[in-house]
Structures are given as structure tokens and as C-alpha cells.
Short mmCIF file of C-alpha atoms in Angstrom, two decimals:
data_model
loop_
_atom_site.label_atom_id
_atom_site.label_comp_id
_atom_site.label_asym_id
_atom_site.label_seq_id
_atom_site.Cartn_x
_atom_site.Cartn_y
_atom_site.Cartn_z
CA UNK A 1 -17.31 -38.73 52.63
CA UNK A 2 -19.61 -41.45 50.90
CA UNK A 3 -23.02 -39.79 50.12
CA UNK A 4 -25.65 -42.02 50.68
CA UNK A 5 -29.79 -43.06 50.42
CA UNK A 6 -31.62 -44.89 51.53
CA UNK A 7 -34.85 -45.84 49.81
CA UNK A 8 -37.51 -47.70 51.97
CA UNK A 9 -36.00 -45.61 55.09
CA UNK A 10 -39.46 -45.84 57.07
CA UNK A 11 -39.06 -49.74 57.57
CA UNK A 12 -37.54 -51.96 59.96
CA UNK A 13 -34.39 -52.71 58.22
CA UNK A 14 -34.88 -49.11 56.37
CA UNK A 15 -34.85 -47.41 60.28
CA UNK A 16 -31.65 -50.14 61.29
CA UNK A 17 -29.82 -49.07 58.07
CA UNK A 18 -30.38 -45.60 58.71
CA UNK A 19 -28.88 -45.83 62.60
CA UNK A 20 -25.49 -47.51 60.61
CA UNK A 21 -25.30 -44.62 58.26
CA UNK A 22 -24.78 -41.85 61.09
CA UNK A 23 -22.71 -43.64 63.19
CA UNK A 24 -20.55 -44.75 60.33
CA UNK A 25 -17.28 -42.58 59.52
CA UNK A 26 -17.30 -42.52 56.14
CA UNK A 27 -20.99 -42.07 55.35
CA UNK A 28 -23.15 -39.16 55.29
CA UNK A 29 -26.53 -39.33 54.99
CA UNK A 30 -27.53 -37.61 51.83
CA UNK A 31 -31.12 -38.35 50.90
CA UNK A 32 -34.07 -39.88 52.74
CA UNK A 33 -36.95 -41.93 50.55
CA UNK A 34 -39.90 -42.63 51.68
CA UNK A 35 -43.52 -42.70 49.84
CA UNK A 36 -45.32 -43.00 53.34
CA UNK A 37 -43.44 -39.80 54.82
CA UNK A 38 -41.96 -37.85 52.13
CA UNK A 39 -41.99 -33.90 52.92
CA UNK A 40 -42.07 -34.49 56.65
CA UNK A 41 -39.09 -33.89 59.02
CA UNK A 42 -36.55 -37.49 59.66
CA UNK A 43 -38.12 -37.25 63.29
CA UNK A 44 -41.75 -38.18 61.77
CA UNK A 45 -39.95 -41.40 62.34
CA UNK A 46 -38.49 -41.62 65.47
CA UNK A 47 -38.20 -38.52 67.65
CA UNK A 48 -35.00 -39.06 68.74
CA UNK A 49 -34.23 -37.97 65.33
CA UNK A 50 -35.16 -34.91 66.10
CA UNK A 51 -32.78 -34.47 69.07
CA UNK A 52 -29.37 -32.09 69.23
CA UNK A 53 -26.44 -34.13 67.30
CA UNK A 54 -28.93 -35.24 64.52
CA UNK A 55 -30.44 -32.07 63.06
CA UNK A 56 -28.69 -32.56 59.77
CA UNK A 57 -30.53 -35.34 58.69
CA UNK A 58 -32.54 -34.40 55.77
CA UNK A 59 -36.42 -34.06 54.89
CA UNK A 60 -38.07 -37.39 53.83
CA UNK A 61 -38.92 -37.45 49.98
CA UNK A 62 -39.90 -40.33 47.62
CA UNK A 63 -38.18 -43.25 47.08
CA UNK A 64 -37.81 -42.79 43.28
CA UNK A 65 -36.03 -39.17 44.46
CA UNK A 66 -34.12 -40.92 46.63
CA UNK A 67 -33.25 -42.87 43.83
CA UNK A 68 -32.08 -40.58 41.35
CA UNK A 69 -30.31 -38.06 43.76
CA UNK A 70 -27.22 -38.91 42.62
CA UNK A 71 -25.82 -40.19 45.80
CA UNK A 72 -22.76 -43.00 46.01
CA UNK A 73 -23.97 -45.59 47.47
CA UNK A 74 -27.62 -46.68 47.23
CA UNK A 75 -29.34 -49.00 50.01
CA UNK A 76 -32.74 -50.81 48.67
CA UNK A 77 -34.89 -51.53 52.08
CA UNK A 78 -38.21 -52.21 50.45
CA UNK A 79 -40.58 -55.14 49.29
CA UNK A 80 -39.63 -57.80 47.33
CA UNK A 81 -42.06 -56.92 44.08
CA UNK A 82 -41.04 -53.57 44.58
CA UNK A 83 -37.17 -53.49 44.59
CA UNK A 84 -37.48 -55.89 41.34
CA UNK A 85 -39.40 -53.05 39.40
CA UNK A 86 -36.83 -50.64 40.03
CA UNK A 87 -34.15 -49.65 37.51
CA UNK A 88 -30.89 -49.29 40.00
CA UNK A 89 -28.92 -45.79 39.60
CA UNK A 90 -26.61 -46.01 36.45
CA UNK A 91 -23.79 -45.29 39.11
CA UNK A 92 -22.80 -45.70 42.23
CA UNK A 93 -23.22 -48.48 44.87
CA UNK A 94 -26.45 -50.16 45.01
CA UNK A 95 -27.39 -52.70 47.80
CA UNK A 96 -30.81 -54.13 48.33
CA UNK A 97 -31.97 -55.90 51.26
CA UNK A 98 -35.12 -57.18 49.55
CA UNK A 99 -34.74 -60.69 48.14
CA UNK A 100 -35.49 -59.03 44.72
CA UNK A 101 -31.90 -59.78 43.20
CA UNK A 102 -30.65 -62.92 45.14
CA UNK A 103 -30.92 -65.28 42.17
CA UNK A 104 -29.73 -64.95 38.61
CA UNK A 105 -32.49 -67.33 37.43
CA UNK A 106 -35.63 -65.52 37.07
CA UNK A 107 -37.82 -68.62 36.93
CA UNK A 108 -37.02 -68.35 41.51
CA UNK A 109 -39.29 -65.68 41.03
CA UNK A 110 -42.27 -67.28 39.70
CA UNK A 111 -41.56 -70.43 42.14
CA UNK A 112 -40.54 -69.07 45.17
CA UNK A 113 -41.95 -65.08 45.42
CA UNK A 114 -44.74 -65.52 43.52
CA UNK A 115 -43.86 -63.16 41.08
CA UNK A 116 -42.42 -62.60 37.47
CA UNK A 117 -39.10 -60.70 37.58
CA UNK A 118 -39.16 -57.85 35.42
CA UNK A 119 -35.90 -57.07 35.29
CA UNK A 120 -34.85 -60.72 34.62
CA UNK A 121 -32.09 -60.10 31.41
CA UNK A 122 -29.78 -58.06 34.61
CA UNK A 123 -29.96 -60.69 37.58
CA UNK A 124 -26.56 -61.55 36.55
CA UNK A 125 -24.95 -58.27 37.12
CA UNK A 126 -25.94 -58.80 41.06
CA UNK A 127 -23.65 -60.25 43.65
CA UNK A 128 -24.38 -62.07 46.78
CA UNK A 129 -22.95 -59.94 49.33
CA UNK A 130 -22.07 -62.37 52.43
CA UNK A 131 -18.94 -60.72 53.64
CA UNK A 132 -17.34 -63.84 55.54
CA UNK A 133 -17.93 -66.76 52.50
CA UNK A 134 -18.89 -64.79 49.29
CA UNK A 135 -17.88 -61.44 49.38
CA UNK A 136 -19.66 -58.83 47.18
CA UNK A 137 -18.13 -58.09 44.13
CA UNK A 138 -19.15 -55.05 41.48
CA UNK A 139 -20.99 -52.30 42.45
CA UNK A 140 -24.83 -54.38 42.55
CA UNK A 141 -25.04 -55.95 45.50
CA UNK A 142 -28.02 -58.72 46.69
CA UNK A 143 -28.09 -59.00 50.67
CA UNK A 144 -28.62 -62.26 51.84
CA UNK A 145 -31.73 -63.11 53.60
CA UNK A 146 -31.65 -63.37 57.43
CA UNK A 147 -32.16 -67.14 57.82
CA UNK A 148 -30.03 -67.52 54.51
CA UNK A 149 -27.24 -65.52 56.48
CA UNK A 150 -27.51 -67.77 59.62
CA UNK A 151 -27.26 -71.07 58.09
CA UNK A 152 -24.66 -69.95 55.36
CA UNK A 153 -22.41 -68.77 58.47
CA UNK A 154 -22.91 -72.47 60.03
CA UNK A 155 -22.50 -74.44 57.09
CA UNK A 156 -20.62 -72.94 54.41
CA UNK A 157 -17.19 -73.25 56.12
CA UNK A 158 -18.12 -77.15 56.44
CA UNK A 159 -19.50 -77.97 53.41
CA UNK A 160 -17.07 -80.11 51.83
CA UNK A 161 -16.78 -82.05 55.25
CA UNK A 162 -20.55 -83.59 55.26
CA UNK A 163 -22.95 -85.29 54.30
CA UNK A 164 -24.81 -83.48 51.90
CA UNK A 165 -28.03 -85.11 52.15
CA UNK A 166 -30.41 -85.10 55.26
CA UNK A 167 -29.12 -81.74 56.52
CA UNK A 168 -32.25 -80.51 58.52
CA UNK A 169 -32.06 -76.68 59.84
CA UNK A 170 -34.57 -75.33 62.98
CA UNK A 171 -34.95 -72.17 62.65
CA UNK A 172 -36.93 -69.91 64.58
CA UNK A 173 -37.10 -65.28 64.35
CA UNK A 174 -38.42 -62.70 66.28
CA UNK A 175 -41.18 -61.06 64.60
CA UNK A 176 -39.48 -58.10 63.37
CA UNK A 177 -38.26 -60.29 60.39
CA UNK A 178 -41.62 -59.89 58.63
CA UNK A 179 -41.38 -56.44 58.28
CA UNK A 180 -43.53 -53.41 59.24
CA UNK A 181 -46.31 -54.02 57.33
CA UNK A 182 -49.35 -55.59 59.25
CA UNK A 183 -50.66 -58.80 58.27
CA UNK A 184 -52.77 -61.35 60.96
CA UNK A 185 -49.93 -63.56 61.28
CA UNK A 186 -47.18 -60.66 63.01
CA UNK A 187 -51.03 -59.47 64.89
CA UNK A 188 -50.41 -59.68 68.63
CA UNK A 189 -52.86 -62.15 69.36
CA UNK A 190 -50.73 -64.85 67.07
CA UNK A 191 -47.86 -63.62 68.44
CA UNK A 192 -47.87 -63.19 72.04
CA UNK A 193 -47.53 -66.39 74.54
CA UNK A 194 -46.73 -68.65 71.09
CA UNK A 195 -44.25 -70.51 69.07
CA UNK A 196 -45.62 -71.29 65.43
CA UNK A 197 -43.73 -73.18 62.65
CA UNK A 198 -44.76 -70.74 59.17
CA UNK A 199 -43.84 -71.77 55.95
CA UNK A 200 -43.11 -75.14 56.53
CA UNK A 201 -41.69 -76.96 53.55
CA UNK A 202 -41.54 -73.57 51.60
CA UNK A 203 -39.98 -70.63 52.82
CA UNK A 204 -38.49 -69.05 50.24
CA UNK A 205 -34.92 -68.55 51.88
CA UNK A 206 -34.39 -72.83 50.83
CA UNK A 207 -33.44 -72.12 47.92
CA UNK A 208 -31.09 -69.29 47.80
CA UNK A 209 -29.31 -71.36 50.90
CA UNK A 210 -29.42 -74.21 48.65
CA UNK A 211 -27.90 -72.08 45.61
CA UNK A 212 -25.38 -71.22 48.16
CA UNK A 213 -23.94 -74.28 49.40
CA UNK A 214 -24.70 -76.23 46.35
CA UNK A 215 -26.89 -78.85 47.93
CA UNK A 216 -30.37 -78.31 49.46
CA UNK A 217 -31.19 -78.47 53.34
CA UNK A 218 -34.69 -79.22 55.21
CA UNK A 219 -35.88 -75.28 56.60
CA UNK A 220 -38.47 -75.27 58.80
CA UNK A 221 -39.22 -71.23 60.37
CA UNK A 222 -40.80 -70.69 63.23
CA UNK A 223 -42.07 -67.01 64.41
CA UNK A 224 -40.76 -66.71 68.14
CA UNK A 225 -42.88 -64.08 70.48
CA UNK A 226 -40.02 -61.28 70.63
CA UNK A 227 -39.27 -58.51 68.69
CA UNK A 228 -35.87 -59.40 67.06
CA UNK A 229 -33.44 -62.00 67.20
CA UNK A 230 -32.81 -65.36 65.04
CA UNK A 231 -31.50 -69.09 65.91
CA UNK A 232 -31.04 -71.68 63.18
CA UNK A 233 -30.08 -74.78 64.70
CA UNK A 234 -28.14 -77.41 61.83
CA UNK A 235 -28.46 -81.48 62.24
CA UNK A 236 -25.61 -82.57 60.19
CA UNK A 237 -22.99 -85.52 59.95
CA UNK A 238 -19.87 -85.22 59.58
CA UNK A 239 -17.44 -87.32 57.66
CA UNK A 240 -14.84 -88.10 59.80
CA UNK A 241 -13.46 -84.30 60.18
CA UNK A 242 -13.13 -82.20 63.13
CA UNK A 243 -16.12 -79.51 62.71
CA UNK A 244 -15.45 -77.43 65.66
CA UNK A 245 -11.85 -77.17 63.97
CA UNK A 246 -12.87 -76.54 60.66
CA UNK A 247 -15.28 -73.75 61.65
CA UNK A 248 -12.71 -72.37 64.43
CA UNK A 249 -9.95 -72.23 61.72
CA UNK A 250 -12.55 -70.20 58.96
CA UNK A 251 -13.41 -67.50 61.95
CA UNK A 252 -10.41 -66.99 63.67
CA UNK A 253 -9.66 -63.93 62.02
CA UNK A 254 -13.51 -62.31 62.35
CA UNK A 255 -14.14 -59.65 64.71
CA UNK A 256 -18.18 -59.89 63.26
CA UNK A 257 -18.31 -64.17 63.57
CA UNK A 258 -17.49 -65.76 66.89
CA UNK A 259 -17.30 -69.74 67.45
CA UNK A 260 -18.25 -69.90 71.06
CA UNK A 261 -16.36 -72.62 73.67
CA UNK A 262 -16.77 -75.66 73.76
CA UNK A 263 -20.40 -76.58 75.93
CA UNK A 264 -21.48 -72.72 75.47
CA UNK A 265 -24.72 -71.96 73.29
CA UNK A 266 -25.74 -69.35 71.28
CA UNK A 267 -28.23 -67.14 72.99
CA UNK A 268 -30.43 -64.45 71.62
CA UNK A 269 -30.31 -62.27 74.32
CA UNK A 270 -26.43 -61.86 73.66
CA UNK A 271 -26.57 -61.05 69.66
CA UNK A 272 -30.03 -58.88 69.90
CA UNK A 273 -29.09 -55.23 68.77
CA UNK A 274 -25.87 -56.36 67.37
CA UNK A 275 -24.52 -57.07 64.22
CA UNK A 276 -22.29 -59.76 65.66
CA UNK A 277 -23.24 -63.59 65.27
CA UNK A 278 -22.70 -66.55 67.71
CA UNK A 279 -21.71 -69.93 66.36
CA UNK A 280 -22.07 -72.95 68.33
CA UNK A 281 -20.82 -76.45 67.87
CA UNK A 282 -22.24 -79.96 69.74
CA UNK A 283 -22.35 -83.74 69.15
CA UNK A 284 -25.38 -85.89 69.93
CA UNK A 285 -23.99 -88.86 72.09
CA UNK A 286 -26.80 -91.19 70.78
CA UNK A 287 -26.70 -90.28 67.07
CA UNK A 288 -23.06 -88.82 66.60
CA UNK A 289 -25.03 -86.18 65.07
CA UNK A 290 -23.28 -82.94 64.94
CA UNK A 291 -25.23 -79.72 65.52
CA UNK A 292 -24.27 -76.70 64.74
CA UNK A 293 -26.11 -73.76 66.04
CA UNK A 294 -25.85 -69.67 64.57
CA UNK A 295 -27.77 -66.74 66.61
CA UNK A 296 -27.63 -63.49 65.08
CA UNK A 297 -30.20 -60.54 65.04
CA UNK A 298 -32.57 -60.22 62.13
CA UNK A 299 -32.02 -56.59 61.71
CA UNK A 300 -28.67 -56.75 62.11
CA UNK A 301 -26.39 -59.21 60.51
CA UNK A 302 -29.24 -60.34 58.65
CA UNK A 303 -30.21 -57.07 57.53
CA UNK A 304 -29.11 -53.61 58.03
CA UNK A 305 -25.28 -54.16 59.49
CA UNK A 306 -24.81 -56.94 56.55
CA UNK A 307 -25.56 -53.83 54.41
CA UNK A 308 -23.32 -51.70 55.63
CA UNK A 309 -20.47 -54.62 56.12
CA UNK A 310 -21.04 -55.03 52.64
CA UNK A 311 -20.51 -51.33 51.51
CA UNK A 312 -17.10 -51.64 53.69
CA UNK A 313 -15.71 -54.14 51.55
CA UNK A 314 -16.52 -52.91 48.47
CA UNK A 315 -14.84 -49.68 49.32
CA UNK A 316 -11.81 -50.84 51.53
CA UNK A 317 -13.03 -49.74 54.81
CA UNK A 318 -12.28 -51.25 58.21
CA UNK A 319 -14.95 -54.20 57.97
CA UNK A 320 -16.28 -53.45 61.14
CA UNK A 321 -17.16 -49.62 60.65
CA UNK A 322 -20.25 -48.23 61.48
CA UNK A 323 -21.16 -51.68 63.31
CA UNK A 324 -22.44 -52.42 66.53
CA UNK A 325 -20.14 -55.27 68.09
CA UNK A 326 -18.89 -54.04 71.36
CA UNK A 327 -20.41 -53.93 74.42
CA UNK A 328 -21.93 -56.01 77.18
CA UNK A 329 -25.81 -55.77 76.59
CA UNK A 330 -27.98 -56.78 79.59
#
């Protein structure tokens, strides 16, 4: 068995990574960080912790325990700032979900977080871990963010097939994908009965899915009035090629990725609680614009099950273990 912690445990994508570790098996649950809970019992989070079946889980301690406990693999679910201040185990596995370690060049930081990176000489020992077009490689692994993951899914496989300039992305999450922390913009007042663009011209998932594809794309978020879920709609023109082929051909093979039929769109409703991701594929009559359209859940591809799909490559597991794919959700 894989002995594993979690660091950051008490968050969203902390509590979603933590859900992957016990039904995963080849993972046991080894240490529990948390600054916010440490010394109280794993159902302090969620009571159904607590319940017969889970009564192994550990205590919560700190995060910088968590850290040094020695355990295999390592799973980074905290803020930005914060995962870039931390020196990663010398051993092991280490994946972070932050956006801390998505860029070799530190100057991203300064731009784009609003932060200096003080770990900037070892940004280049990091991988982007995006299992079905850049697989993680060493034992530092960067998780791509959740709108990064969505459009990278959509485009990647078709990148050498379009246009490269005038790509314009919709995208729109549930507000889950700003975390746990409270702030007046995830407040239920601006949330509730609203659709807001945030970000606009700026969010800083541009430029790692520019970095990504090699060529930059218009992003404009908006924060949808549900918990989790995200849609990234892509405007892009083609140069003659098939897309629907080209992206049918790349994920014909996936058991995480499906390209829906022809005339069927993604839907949230289908992907929430999943780590699964929907890919859709239409052409504007008017424009011959094609449009290519991903749904996948925040916490789940875009987060937590990315995590754990990454850990499965890196150690030769079936992809899909631990993941949450099956099913007919209603």
C-alpha cells in the first residue's frame, strides 16, 4: 500500500482528495494536515467520517506534520502563496493542486498571482500533470487548474489544426472553484439568482493555458449560482480538418474523456460529482465557426480526481482507480 497525506485536507479539493484516497486500492490514508483542525477527530470535518467502515482514518495534525511524516505520496490542497513557501518532502510523490508550481518562470508569479515565488531556482523540477496530453513525469507534480484542464482537453488534441489567433473560450464554474475561504464575491447574496463574468481579461488560468498550447486564447470566467460544475465553451476555426475526427481519434481509448454524438451537449448535471469530462463538438452555419464545448466538475477532474489520476500514472496503476466514472447520477 501507498502511504499517503494530505496537507490542506479541511478544503474543498482537500475534503474531494481525501474521498479518492479511501476508496482508492492502493492508497492508505496515512496522515491528515490541517492548521484549522489539527488534534481533533477526521469527523470534525464531515461526520460521516465518523461512521463504521471509516474509523481508521487518523487524527488531524498540522500541515507542516503532515508534511514531514514521511509518507509516499504527498497531495498539496492549499493556497497559492502558501504551497509556494513550502519546501516539498525530499522523497516521495508530491502533487499540489494550488497553482503554486504550474510555471517554470517565476516572473508568472509577480504578473499573474500577485506574488514573488520564493522557491523560484526549483520551478523546473515540476511537471504539468494533465494525464490525457502531458502526462506527469518525475516525482513533483503541478495540477492543472480547473478551467486550464477544460480548455486543454478541448483544444490540445486540435491545436495544430487551427487557427491560432482569435480563439475565444466562455467559461463559466460553480462556486465551489473559489475555495472555502469566504470572500463577498462566493457571499450568497452575489451568488444566488446570478450569472457574473469575474476576472475578465485576467484570470490567471490564460496564461498557463496559453503556456500549454503554445498560443494564447481570449478567457472570460463567469461564477454560475451552483455549487460545482464547469463549462468552457471554445470559438475556433478550423483549417480545413475534420475536428470532430481529430478529437474522436485522440479519446477513443479514454475511459476518463468522452466526445459526445454528434448534436448532443455537454451538460453539468451529467459530469457533477464525477471525475469524468464531456466533450462536445458543433459548427456555426452562419460563421463556419467550430465550437467546441468541455464540462467537467471543478472538484473533480479539475481538482481532486486529476490528483489522484495523476498519482496512477506515475506509479503504473489502472488510470481509472480510485475514480468516480460509473454510474447514472440523477
Amino acid at each position: 500500500m501507498i502511504k499517503v497525506a494530505i496537507a490542506g485536507a479541511s478544503g474543498y479539493a482537500g475534503q474531494e482528495t481525501l474521498d479518492r484516497v479511501l476508496a482508492h486500492p492502493a492508497l492508505e490514508l496515512w496522515a491528515l494536515g490541517s492548521d484549522t483542525l489539527a488534534g481533533r477527530p477526521a469527523d470534525a470535518l464531515d461526520p460521516r467520517l465518523g461512521r463504521n467502515g471509516w474509523r481508521s482514518i487518523p487524527r488531524f495534525i498540522t500541515n507542516e506534520a503532515a508534511l514531514a511524516c514521511g509518507a509516499d505520496v504527498v497531495f498539496l490542497c492549499l493556497g497559492h502563496e502558501e504551497a509556494a513557501s513550502l519546501e516539498p518532502p525530499a522523497r516521495g510523490v508530491v502533487v499540489d493542486l494550488s497553482g503554486a508550481h504550474r510555471f517554470a518562470d517565476p516572473s508568472v508569479y509577480e504578473s499573474w498571482y500577485g506574488f514573488e515565488h520564493p522557491k523560484a531556482l526549483g520551478l523546473e523540477q515540476w511537471s504539468y500533470g494533465l494525464p490525457e496530453v502531458s502526462p506527469p513525469t518525475g516525482r513533483l507534480i503541478a495540477n492543472p487548474g480547473c478551467y486550464a484542464t477544460a480548455v486543454l482537453l478541448a483544444l490540445t488534441p486540435i491545436a495544430d489544426e487551427i487557427e491560432r489567433s482569435g480563439v475565444v473560450v466562455d467559461a463559466m464554474s460553480g462556486m465551489t472553484g473559489a475555495g472555502r475561504g469566504l470572500k463577498p464575491s462566493s457571499h450568497a447574496g452575489t451568488v444566488l439568482e446570478n450569472v457574473a463574468p469575474y476576472r475578465v481579461g485576467e484570470h490567471q488560468h490564460a496564461p498557463e493555458i496559453a503556456e500549454a498550447l503554445g498560443f494564447p486564447v481570449t478567457l472570460v470566467p463567469h461564477l454560475l449560482p451552483v455549487r460545482r460544475g464547469l463549462l468552457a465553451t471554445c470559438f475556433v476555426r478550423s483549417r480545413g480538418v475534420d475536428l470532430r475526427e481529430v478529437l474522436e481519434g485522440h479519446y477513443a481509448e479514454s475511459h476518463v474523456v468522452t466526445v459526445l454524438p454528434e448534436g448532443v451537449a455537454p451538460e453539468l448535471g451529467r459530469i457533477q460529482q464525477t471525475d469524468g469530462a464531456e466533450i462536445g463538438i458543433f459548427e456555426d452555419r452562419l460563421t463556419g465557426i467550430t465550437i467546441v464545448i468541455c464540462a467537467l466538475d471543478n472538484l473533480g477532474k479539475g481538482a481532486a480526481g486529476q490528483a489522484i489520476q495523476n498519482v496512477n500514472v506515475v506509479y503504473g496503476f489502472e488510470e481509472t482507480s480510485g475514480l468516480r466514472l460509473s454510474g447514472v447520477l440523477v
